XYZ file of C-alpha atoms in Angstrom:
683
model
C -2.924 5.217 25.236
C -5.142 3.912 28.021
C -7.340 2.064 25.562
C -4.272 0.438 24.031
C -3.039 -0.701 27.414
C -6.474 -2.101 28.203
C -6.512 -4.035 24.906
C -3.074 -5.405 25.665
C -4.317 -6.596 29.077
C -7.190 -8.446 27.335
C -4.907 -10.394 24.986
C -4.041 -13.154 27.542
C -7.737 -13.529 28.368
C -8.511 -13.918 24.652
C -5.830 -16.615 24.224
C -7.010 -18.402 27.389
C -10.579 -18.509 26.093
C -9.571 -19.873 22.688
C -7.459 -22.612 24.318
C -10.048 -23.570 26.929
C -12.927 -24.074 24.494
C -11.526 -27.281 22.866
C -9.080 -28.306 25.605
C -11.475 -28.727 28.510
C -13.996 -30.999 26.689
C -11.185 -33.060 25.110
C -9.515 -33.561 28.520
C -12.802 -34.669 30.096
C -13.412 -37.103 27.225
C -9.891 -38.528 27.496
C -10.196 -39.012 31.264
C -13.561 -40.733 30.869
C -12.096 -43.138 28.332
C -9.102 -43.849 30.551
C -11.263 -44.648 33.583
C -13.839 -46.624 31.616
C -11.240 -48.802 29.824
C -11.186 -52.321 31.153
C -7.783 -53.528 32.190
C -7.227 -56.888 30.497
C -3.968 -58.759 30.123
C -3.571 -59.756 26.479
C 0.056 -60.881 26.528
C 1.614 -64.205 27.443
C 2.342 -64.680 31.154
C 4.680 -67.656 30.986
C 7.988 -67.583 32.830
C 10.040 -67.034 29.639
C 8.046 -63.951 28.684
C 8.307 -62.710 32.268
C 12.120 -63.092 32.180
C 12.337 -61.203 28.902
C 11.073 -58.083 30.710
C 9.137 -57.006 27.636
C 5.861 -56.670 29.507
C 7.254 -55.643 32.884
C 5.412 -52.580 34.196
C 8.338 -50.608 35.522
C 8.187 -46.916 36.292
C 10.065 -46.164 33.078
C 7.637 -48.148 30.965
C 4.692 -46.470 32.669
C 6.234 -43.109 31.826
C 6.889 -44.213 28.257
C 3.314 -45.430 27.901
C 2.093 -42.078 29.154
C 4.597 -40.124 27.064
C 2.658 -40.245 23.847
C 2.434 -37.247 21.566
C -1.207 -36.573 22.421
C -0.656 -36.865 26.177
C 2.432 -34.666 26.174
C 0.674 -32.071 24.012
C -2.271 -32.128 26.406
C -0.039 -31.576 29.436
C 1.847 -28.786 27.673
C -1.370 -26.965 26.807
C -2.580 -27.220 30.408
C 0.741 -25.821 31.634
C 0.368 -22.877 29.266
C -3.190 -22.339 30.498
C -2.045 -22.330 34.137
C 0.682 -19.798 33.309
C -1.869 -17.591 31.543
C -4.252 -17.804 34.502
C -1.472 -16.806 36.905
C -0.408 -13.942 34.629
C -3.961 -12.655 34.288
C -4.468 -12.863 38.037
C -1.250 -10.970 38.789
C -1.886 -8.245 36.223
C -5.448 -7.779 37.440
C -4.047 -7.037 40.906
C -1.743 -4.424 39.447
C -4.619 -2.729 37.566
C -6.039 -0.235 40.053
C -9.079 1.982 39.639
C -8.192 5.680 39.514
C -8.889 6.951 43.054
C -7.397 10.443 43.639
C -7.969 10.424 47.458
C -6.177 7.075 47.778
C -3.330 8.238 45.537
C -2.775 11.336 47.725
C -3.233 9.324 50.893
C -6.376 11.131 52.029
C -9.838 10.181 53.107
C -12.948 11.098 51.192
C -14.177 14.628 51.956
C -10.734 16.066 52.805
C -10.429 19.859 52.760
C -8.517 21.876 50.170
C -5.734 22.623 52.651
C -5.233 18.896 53.346
C -5.151 18.188 49.618
C -2.452 20.849 49.057
C -0.366 19.573 51.983
C -0.503 16.024 50.682
C 0.403 17.169 47.187
C 3.448 19.127 48.497
C 4.580 16.134 50.533
C 4.375 13.780 47.540
C 5.993 16.352 45.240
C 9.052 16.427 47.472
C 9.243 12.637 47.159
C 8.390 12.102 43.451
C 8.953 15.428 41.600
C 11.529 15.107 38.765
C 13.573 17.912 40.297
C 13.793 16.028 43.585
C 13.881 12.394 42.340
C 15.741 11.580 39.081
C 14.226 8.078 38.908
C 12.185 7.700 35.634
C 9.601 5.545 37.389
C 9.089 8.259 40.023
C 8.666 10.828 37.263
C 6.083 8.647 35.511
C 4.150 8.049 38.737
C 4.163 11.798 39.544
C 2.861 12.827 36.132
C 0.279 10.070 35.567
C -1.075 9.715 39.105
C -0.127 12.456 41.574
C -0.596 15.464 39.249
C -3.756 13.994 37.784
C -5.191 13.273 41.240
C -4.383 16.801 42.493
C -5.988 18.336 39.407
C -9.075 16.165 39.824
C -9.543 17.375 43.418
C -8.610 21.037 43.037
C -10.324 21.879 39.759
C -14.073 22.330 40.488
C -15.240 20.849 37.203
C -12.892 17.842 37.392
C -13.916 17.188 41.022
C -17.599 17.388 40.161
C -17.089 14.943 37.245
C -15.193 12.555 39.487
C -17.830 12.632 42.215
C -20.651 12.215 39.697
C -19.185 9.829 37.061
C -16.127 8.373 38.785
C -13.700 9.981 36.345
C -12.231 13.483 36.241
C -12.939 13.790 32.532
C -16.675 13.185 32.953
C -18.880 10.506 31.390
C -16.851 7.932 29.484
C -18.115 6.654 26.129
C -18.263 3.006 24.969
C -14.892 1.853 23.597
C -14.015 -1.112 21.428
C -10.575 -2.568 20.891
C -8.709 -5.612 19.714
C -7.159 -8.083 22.134
C -3.604 -8.038 20.802
C -0.310 -7.171 22.511
C 0.612 -3.552 22.595
C 3.800 -3.949 20.524
C 1.710 -5.285 17.617
C -0.645 -2.318 17.741
C 2.054 0.329 18.058
C 2.095 0.928 14.323
C 3.352 4.505 14.553
C 6.299 3.550 16.748
C 9.554 1.752 16.081
C 7.761 -1.593 15.890
C 5.322 -0.528 13.201
C 6.273 -3.392 10.860
C 6.050 -6.121 13.487
C 2.327 -6.592 12.916
C 2.913 -7.103 9.216
C 5.748 -9.544 9.868
C 3.590 -11.421 12.360
C 0.795 -11.812 9.827
C 3.224 -12.905 7.104
C 4.937 -15.385 9.426
C 1.758 -16.995 10.753
C -0.312 -16.991 7.567
C 2.391 -17.652 4.953
C 5.745 -18.775 6.308
C 4.501 -21.261 8.918
C 2.230 -23.203 6.494
C 5.023 -23.108 3.934
C 7.554 -24.608 6.356
C 5.095 -27.332 7.429
C 4.369 -28.150 3.776
C 8.083 -28.341 2.910
C 8.793 -30.677 5.841
C 5.816 -32.879 4.980
C 6.654 -33.084 1.278
C 10.319 -33.835 1.958
C 9.318 -36.665 4.289
C 6.570 -38.049 2.045
C 8.954 -38.000 -0.928
C 11.223 -40.418 0.945
C 8.743 -42.551 2.898
C 5.404 -44.205 2.228
C 2.376 -44.069 4.488
C 3.694 -47.114 6.363
C 7.022 -45.329 7.006
C 8.908 -47.494 4.535
C 11.272 -45.906 2.044
C 10.180 -45.700 -1.578
C 13.555 -47.063 -2.569
C 12.817 -50.186 -0.491
C 9.533 -50.771 -2.300
C 11.160 -50.437 -5.713
C 13.907 -52.864 -4.643
C 11.392 -55.418 -3.383
C 9.325 -55.075 -6.539
C 12.346 -55.650 -8.758
C 13.731 -58.705 -6.928
C 10.372 -60.386 -6.332
C 9.986 -63.351 -8.690
C 7.091 -65.808 -9.144
C 9.229 -68.862 -8.409
C 11.100 -67.308 -5.490
C 11.756 -70.101 -3.009
C 10.865 -69.457 0.652
C 14.501 -70.002 1.622
C 15.552 -67.234 -0.765
C 13.059 -64.654 0.485
C 15.715 -63.674 3.037
C 18.017 -62.490 0.232
C 15.340 -60.064 -0.982
C 14.287 -58.971 2.493
C 17.746 -57.823 3.634
C 18.135 -55.483 0.635
C 15.871 -52.856 2.218
C 17.165 -49.297 2.079
C 16.565 -48.926 5.818
C 19.078 -51.703 6.484
C 21.570 -50.139 4.114
C 21.616 -47.052 6.363
C 22.707 -49.027 9.434
C 26.313 -47.984 10.163
C 29.117 -50.458 9.503
C 31.974 -49.988 11.961
C 35.479 -51.426 11.860
C 35.065 -52.582 15.450
C 32.247 -54.889 14.284
C 34.512 -57.036 12.128
C 35.683 -59.434 14.823
C 32.244 -59.932 16.482
C 30.673 -60.505 13.052
C 33.338 -63.078 12.201
C 32.495 -64.981 15.397
C 28.787 -64.694 14.636
C 29.383 -65.991 11.125
C 31.020 -69.144 12.478
C 28.035 -69.689 14.778
C 25.339 -69.329 12.107
C 27.282 -70.633 9.090
C 25.112 -73.732 8.803
C 22.020 -71.530 8.276
C 23.427 -69.484 5.375
C 22.760 -71.962 2.507
C 26.459 -72.237 1.715
C 27.706 -75.044 -0.501
C 29.758 -77.269 1.797
C 31.664 -78.725 -1.150
C 33.122 -75.309 -2.000
C 33.004 -73.764 1.443
C 35.997 -71.476 0.950
C 34.653 -70.007 -2.272
C 31.192 -69.650 -0.730
C 32.581 -67.824 2.307
C 34.603 -65.479 0.111
C 31.523 -64.802 -2.010
C 29.464 -64.103 1.109
C 31.925 -61.534 2.507
C 32.222 -59.774 -0.871
C 28.626 -58.587 -0.591
C 27.800 -55.071 0.550
C 28.902 -54.739 4.220
C 25.440 -53.578 5.290
C 23.794 -56.623 3.674
C 26.282 -58.977 5.343
C 25.734 -57.352 8.709
C 21.920 -57.422 8.377
C 21.800 -61.087 7.387
C 24.108 -62.128 10.231
C 22.054 -60.174 12.778
C 18.809 -61.769 11.540
C 20.439 -65.189 11.719
C 21.470 -64.312 15.294
C 17.771 -63.854 16.039
C 16.762 -67.094 14.293
C 19.417 -69.126 16.117
C 19.001 -67.263 19.444
C 22.636 -66.166 19.498
C 22.001 -62.517 20.371
C 23.427 -62.841 23.904
C 26.968 -63.037 22.469
C 26.694 -59.712 20.585
C 28.709 -56.659 21.585
C 26.847 -53.592 22.939
C 27.227 -51.739 19.636
C 25.992 -54.711 17.622
C 23.166 -55.230 20.083
C 21.841 -51.751 19.265
C 21.962 -52.540 15.534
C 20.344 -55.894 16.268
C 17.391 -54.225 17.960
C 17.068 -51.751 15.097
C 16.963 -54.578 12.534
C 14.244 -56.411 14.472
C 12.262 -53.247 15.065
C 12.011 -52.596 11.307
C 11.388 -56.236 10.384
C 7.535 -56.448 10.763
C 7.012 -53.243 8.783
C 9.329 -54.321 5.965
C 7.914 -57.852 5.834
C 4.408 -56.416 5.446
C 5.541 -54.352 2.454
C 7.400 -57.358 1.026
C 4.155 -59.345 1.323
C 2.320 -56.648 -0.605
C 4.938 -56.836 -3.330
C 4.332 -60.592 -3.567
C 0.541 -60.404 -3.910
C 0.390 -57.236 -6.000
C -1.241 -57.957 -9.413
C 1.481 -59.042 -11.833
C -0.165 -61.287 -14.445
C -2.530 -60.372 -17.277
C -5.462 -61.549 -15.142
C -4.371 -59.324 -12.228
C -3.082 -62.138 -10.019
C -0.223 -62.108 -7.542
C 2.227 -64.891 -6.699
C 1.609 -67.517 -4.032
C 5.067 -69.047 -3.508
C 6.876 -65.869 -2.467
C 3.882 -64.781 -0.369
C 4.047 -67.999 1.645
C 7.805 -67.543 1.976
C 7.392 -64.045 3.404
C 4.926 -65.252 6.023
C 7.202 -68.149 6.980
C 10.159 -65.792 7.380
C 8.035 -63.497 9.575
C 7.000 -66.431 11.762
C 10.610 -67.548 12.152
C 11.832 -64.037 13.094
C 9.092 -63.445 15.685
C 9.496 -66.876 17.286
C 13.310 -67.036 16.849
C 13.207 -70.362 15.017
C 15.875 -71.378 12.452
C 14.703 -71.808 8.871
C 16.430 -75.173 8.768
C 14.059 -76.473 11.483
C 11.186 -76.206 8.999
C 12.546 -79.110 6.953
C 10.409 -82.227 6.940
C 11.672 -84.774 9.459
C 10.451 -88.348 9.789
C 6.725 -88.553 9.293
C 6.175 -84.829 9.912
C 6.117 -82.412 6.996
C 6.200 -79.388 9.288
C 9.546 -80.091 10.914
C 10.429 -79.195 14.476
C 9.856 -75.445 14.116
C 6.367 -75.307 15.704
C 7.620 -77.226 18.743
C 10.586 -74.881 19.257
C 8.258 -71.876 19.759
C 6.946 -73.477 22.967
C 8.757 -72.639 26.232
C 11.418 -75.084 27.478
C 11.323 -77.118 24.241
C 14.641 -78.118 22.695
C 15.735 -80.543 20.002
C 16.435 -83.135 22.695
C 12.915 -82.837 24.140
C 11.383 -83.121 20.675
C 13.313 -86.336 20.033
C 12.087 -87.788 23.329
C 8.409 -87.198 22.602
C 8.672 -88.021 18.874
C 7.634 -91.632 19.475
C 4.218 -90.605 20.770
C 3.706 -87.246 19.064
C 4.809 -86.836 15.462
C 3.137 -83.543 14.526
C 2.467 -80.333 16.352
C -1.265 -80.602 15.755
C -1.283 -83.953 17.538
C 0.227 -82.268 20.577
C -2.437 -79.553 20.494
C -5.257 -82.084 20.111
C -4.212 -84.081 23.167
C -6.204 -83.739 26.361
C -4.762 -81.646 29.178
C -4.041 -84.700 31.318
C -2.427 -86.739 28.539
C -0.248 -83.799 27.499
C 0.862 -83.178 31.082
C 1.807 -86.838 31.499
C 3.717 -86.843 28.235
C 5.715 -83.719 29.068
C 6.463 -84.678 32.655
C 7.196 -88.376 32.210
C 8.735 -88.461 28.726
C 9.982 -84.900 28.311
C 11.185 -84.521 31.885
C 9.336 -81.239 32.484
C 8.591 -79.957 35.966
C 5.067 -78.887 36.953
C 5.976 -75.216 36.432
C 7.334 -75.920 32.955
C 4.225 -77.936 32.054
C 2.114 -75.000 33.218
C 4.110 -72.644 30.965
C 3.508 -74.889 27.966
C -0.217 -75.071 28.693
C -0.345 -71.309 29.047
C 1.201 -70.795 25.610
C -1.019 -73.419 23.994
C -4.032 -71.613 25.465
C -2.782 -68.398 23.800
C -2.427 -69.957 20.358
C -5.290 -69.164 17.956
C -7.490 -71.702 16.207
C -9.058 -70.506 12.965
C -12.147 -71.439 10.975
C -12.949 -69.945 7.577
C -16.306 -69.749 5.770
C -15.992 -68.554 2.170
C -18.577 -67.823 -0.522
C -18.089 -66.587 -4.095
C -21.043 -65.340 -6.100
C -22.167 -62.827 -8.668
C -24.560 -60.422 -6.998
C -28.089 -60.631 -8.339
C -27.295 -63.505 -10.739
C -27.376 -67.273 -10.663
C -24.028 -68.892 -11.278
C -20.746 -67.257 -12.206
C -20.016 -66.555 -15.853
C -16.730 -65.499 -17.373
C -16.228 -61.760 -17.149
C -18.545 -61.343 -14.139
C -17.548 -59.296 -11.141
C -17.412 -61.923 -8.404
C -17.950 -60.950 -4.771
C -15.781 -62.867 -2.304
C -17.130 -62.948 1.239
C -15.331 -64.795 4.017
C -15.819 -64.929 7.761
C -12.600 -65.723 9.618
C -13.334 -66.835 13.191
C -10.661 -67.011 15.883
C -10.878 -68.998 19.098
C -8.388 -69.360 21.947
C -8.352 -71.648 24.902
C -8.146 -68.682 27.320
C -11.135 -66.884 25.778
C -9.241 -63.880 24.398
C -9.818 -62.593 20.875
C -7.114 -60.026 20.306
C -3.810 -60.879 21.973
C -0.068 -60.458 21.719
C 1.790 -63.644 20.696
C 4.211 -65.543 22.864
C 7.543 -64.233 21.603
C 10.109 -64.001 24.423
C 13.055 -63.639 22.048
C 11.516 -60.760 20.072
C 12.308 -57.601 22.094
C 9.323 -55.493 20.999
C 5.546 -55.690 21.276
C 4.150 -57.375 18.185
C 0.476 -57.639 17.322
C -0.470 -60.804 15.494
C -1.827 -60.288 11.990
C -3.297 -62.722 9.503
C -3.189 -62.789 5.703
C -6.209 -64.117 3.846
C -5.199 -65.444 0.418
C -7.512 -66.944 -2.195
C -5.073 -68.718 -4.507
C -4.612 -71.428 -7.069
C -1.645 -73.454 -5.825
C -1.248 -75.223 -9.189
C -0.802 -72.044 -11.228
C 0.907 -70.184 -8.341
C -1.632 -67.327 -8.649
C -3.131 -65.302 -5.809
C -6.585 -64.175 -6.878
C -7.393 -62.102 -3.812
C -5.537 -61.045 -0.661
C -6.350 -59.038 2.440
C -4.769 -58.397 5.819
C -6.896 -59.365 8.840
C -6.438 -58.142 12.423
C -8.326 -59.126 15.553
C -7.045 -56.293 17.747
C -9.262 -53.300 16.885
C -12.833 -54.497 17.455
C -14.632 -51.130 16.941
C -12.927 -50.611 13.569
C -13.836 -54.177 12.545
C -17.490 -53.625 13.513
C -17.629 -50.421 11.493
C -16.032 -51.999 8.419
C -18.241 -55.127 8.558
C -21.423 -53.111 9.095
C -20.689 -50.854 6.153
C -19.799 -53.759 3.862
C -22.960 -55.708 4.767
C -25.108 -52.599 4.440
C -23.763 -51.846 0.962
C -24.279 -55.467 -0.096
C -27.865 -55.572 1.182
C -28.773 -52.273 -0.413
C -27.284 -53.436 -3.708
C -29.424 -56.575 -3.619
C -32.599 -54.542 -3.080
C -33.241 -55.583 0.536
C -35.603 -53.631 2.743
C -34.445 -51.353 5.554
C -35.558 -53.900 8.159
C -33.634 -56.716 6.499
C -30.562 -54.524 6.161
C -30.674 -53.524 9.833
C -31.011 -57.168 10.899
C -28.056 -58.193 8.734
C -25.912 -55.362 10.124
C -26.758 -56.335 13.717
C -25.895 -59.941 12.976
C -22.556 -58.941 11.454
C -21.714 -56.751 14.453
C -22.523 -59.609 16.810
C -20.267 -61.938 14.808
C -17.394 -59.484 15.103
C -17.869 -59.219 18.868
C -17.781 -62.999 19.155
C -14.402 -63.203 17.427
C -15.056 -63.154 13.681
C -13.754 -60.797 11.035
C -15.308 -60.124 7.652
C -13.141 -60.339 4.538
C -14.855 -59.011 1.458
C -13.625 -58.095 -2.013
C -14.372 -58.286 -5.703
C -12.491 -60.018 -8.506
C -13.157 -60.552 -12.178
C -14.160 -64.068 -13.157
C -11.590 -65.785 -15.394
C -12.245 -67.937 -18.443
C -14.691 -70.841 -18.432
C -13.639 -73.867 -16.426
C -13.526 -75.583 -13.049
C -11.082 -74.122 -10.551
C -9.842 -75.823 -7.397
C -8.846 -72.878 -5.233
C -7.430 -72.794 -1.727
C -8.162 -70.233 0.972
C -5.079 -69.625 3.075
C -5.288 -67.823 6.401
C -1.664 -67.326 7.417
C -0.494 -65.914 10.743
C 2.642 -63.773 10.716
C 3.545 -64.544 14.358
C 2.651 -68.142 15.229
C 3.829 -71.389 13.684
C 1.387 -74.228 13.147
C -1.730 -72.051 13.468
C -2.459 -71.421 9.794
C -5.665 -72.564 8.164
C -6.146 -73.931 4.670
C -9.606 -74.468 3.178
C -10.435 -75.869 -0.255
C -12.892 -74.024 -2.487
C -14.232 -75.292 -5.821
C -15.513 -72.675 -8.245
C -17.166 -73.358 -11.581
C -17.033 -70.604 -14.190
C -19.685 -70.906 -16.917
C -19.535 -69.692 -20.478
C -21.015 -66.238 -20.931
C -24.645 -66.335 -22.015
C -25.929 -63.114 -20.438
C -25.988 -59.963 -22.535
C -23.090 -57.588 -22.069
C -20.035 -58.034 -19.925
C -19.688 -57.097 -16.312
C -16.006 -56.582 -16.158
C -14.863 -56.282 -19.725
C -13.376 -58.981 -21.894
C -11.226 -61.445 -20.002
C -7.941 -62.220 -21.615
C -7.504 -65.932 -22.092
C -3.771 -65.682 -22.576
C -1.444 -67.341 -20.139
C 0.168 -65.253 -17.396
C 2.872 -63.049 -18.791
C 6.262 -64.246 -17.593
C 9.548 -63.037 -18.936
C 11.222 -65.759 -20.984
C 14.448 -66.748 -19.391
C 13.594 -65.140 -16.054
C 11.756 -68.189 -14.780
C 14.376 -70.509 -16.248
C 17.069 -68.551 -14.497
C 15.222 -68.812 -11.188
C 14.755 -72.549 -11.628
C 18.442 -72.992 -12.359
C 19.329 -71.029 -9.267
C 16.962 -73.010 -7.076
C 18.572 -76.259 -8.127
C 21.770 -75.089 -6.477
C 20.088 -74.766 -3.074
C 18.770 -77.434 -0.770
C 15.468 -75.724 0.049
C 13.303 -76.929 2.877
C 9.995 -78.339 1.745
C 6.781 -76.322 2.196
C 3.460 -78.033 2.548
C 1.792 -75.249 0.571
C 3.417 -76.446 -2.653
C 3.051 -80.190 -2.192
C 0.642 -82.542 -3.976
C 0.484 -80.337 -7.071
C 0.170 -83.382 -9.299
C -2.893 -84.510 -7.358
C -4.482 -81.090 -7.698
C -3.859 -81.112 -11.452
C -5.729 -84.411 -11.693
C -8.675 -83.169 -9.635
C -8.939 -80.068 -11.803
C -10.133 -82.080 -14.791
C -13.837 -81.270 -15.126
C -14.883 -81.702 -11.522
C -18.542 -80.731 -11.081
C -18.899 -78.294 -8.195
C -21.389 -75.822 -6.897
C -20.375 -72.168 -7.079
C -18.941 -70.806 -3.888
C -19.200 -73.984 -1.820
C -16.531 -74.564 0.750
C -15.035 -77.975 1.084
C -15.659 -79.435 4.488
C -12.139 -80.678 4.550
C -10.445 -77.609 5.980
C -7.210 -78.805 7.433
C -4.785 -76.937 9.617
C -1.709 -75.939 7.731
C 1.505 -77.591 8.721
C 4.096 -74.916 8.264
C 7.172 -76.760 7.294
C 8.373 -73.940 5.334
C 9.540 -74.229 1.751
C 9.132 -75.301 -1.776
C 9.819 -78.154 -4.109
C 9.957 -77.590 -7.853
């Protein structure tokens, strides 16, 4: 019994030791990282962003930043450890060494008569016949009687004086540090140990597995419903106009789960009248178009109107209930747009190519949502093919201001290329801006990224590219900002959440509408980018037979490039049939307007003369398109007045330049122009 009690006392110490072994080093590591992290402001500090309150460091936001799962778990574990330490300390005080003289209240060396007197005195106080209290009975039997026996019996007293225990020398005992109720197998709780083992080893893993499988069966790794992906895949078409991407985007299953309340009818009707001009309704048959719009699923109608409220900056007029739904729609938008982009560039044709037109439309919709710019503002106006949309993302810019400065500045790139002094004079004298407003504009322009792209295409270990070869695409995307930052949060005062800027690298043939290669690029996580670039360069160098010294030098150079603001994009594609291909490298930003980069790339595919094939036989058939599907899309597009996108213009010129143009493999055209995001398509 005593051994069992001792084992039960050791159980908290065992748990404390197991918890402290990983917890203490992890806490020290986390604190070192927190103190060593450099505090750098990576968000916009203009007055509009300051008024939005998105980056305000209030006490609640500080608590929310601290209240991550890892931090809360760490605090909880430390609280448990403190409770265990206090419990162990308190129980160790209660554990007393068996000392018969102290129990009887005597000093060492007391006579037999004093021992008997003390025993009689305590018997009157604790004997069961005198005191019916069960605790008194227990204390009398386990302590007083045992102490009296140890001091009156000659053998017991000799053992106590010699070995410190009335029973003599104590042998070495081993036990298990578990609670007493788990070890009391012969008692009423004999099956608790078995239940505990079954619960911890079988039931708990089973419950975790069921919860995980039920969640993974509904959501993907990016926390997007599988039903949403299947819907996007079904409605995505190769000739989908950028203005019609919205119709596919709002059909997400997440948006279908947003509640539709009867009290929302009147506010939605008012919102509809405010954004009606942005809904692509036929003004000739406006009544029929309105009736057709309201006959859609209520969740789809509500989602589209709330997104239009963001694009037209009409969210201030929403009711409190609609404002909560509005924030939910915007919170899900970046995640859903990323999956919609993947559905656009996923291999669809016989050659494994994606579709360029819908991919550009998805990026343009993302830009408009983040910057709260109407899709109609992307229409070409005057001599500018990009429209007024890029100007509207700047603080204090309105349509009236754009008209005032239109005589001197026709495109957004011209405004960016102006000197600081000339731009300040233009905005203050022509635009009527104050010095504070001019400073806000300069601050945002300093935050905007400028991209350069260097692309090479080659067959590793071979000269030239022949049909069927596995072609390695290597591109360095370099980002520069006027304020010196590399990774930053975009200026987006009307988007109520933090949004990291991402870029999409597309290698595409704009004439055939095919995306040969695509990859998402981020400038936020520098350590991950260094690791990925180093591994890719190392694998490439080892495959080419380079020495260890050459490989190490190339890896160091790649890491230095990443630290200076470059990101490596690398992939492999199968070379198509023989011919000259005029490709275009698009680097599209999902958050900024007017910051995209477009670089021309001429690739010459030779007829196969080498033995064997590297990637199998390349099908020379045309891309597989369902007959009637494309015709149906073209018919539908004729009914809409789509805004014109600069990514689909000059297709006739590109067809002419495609006719047997001699070009070196993998050379990048020096004419890499900034894209002018006007938004749309023209059949």
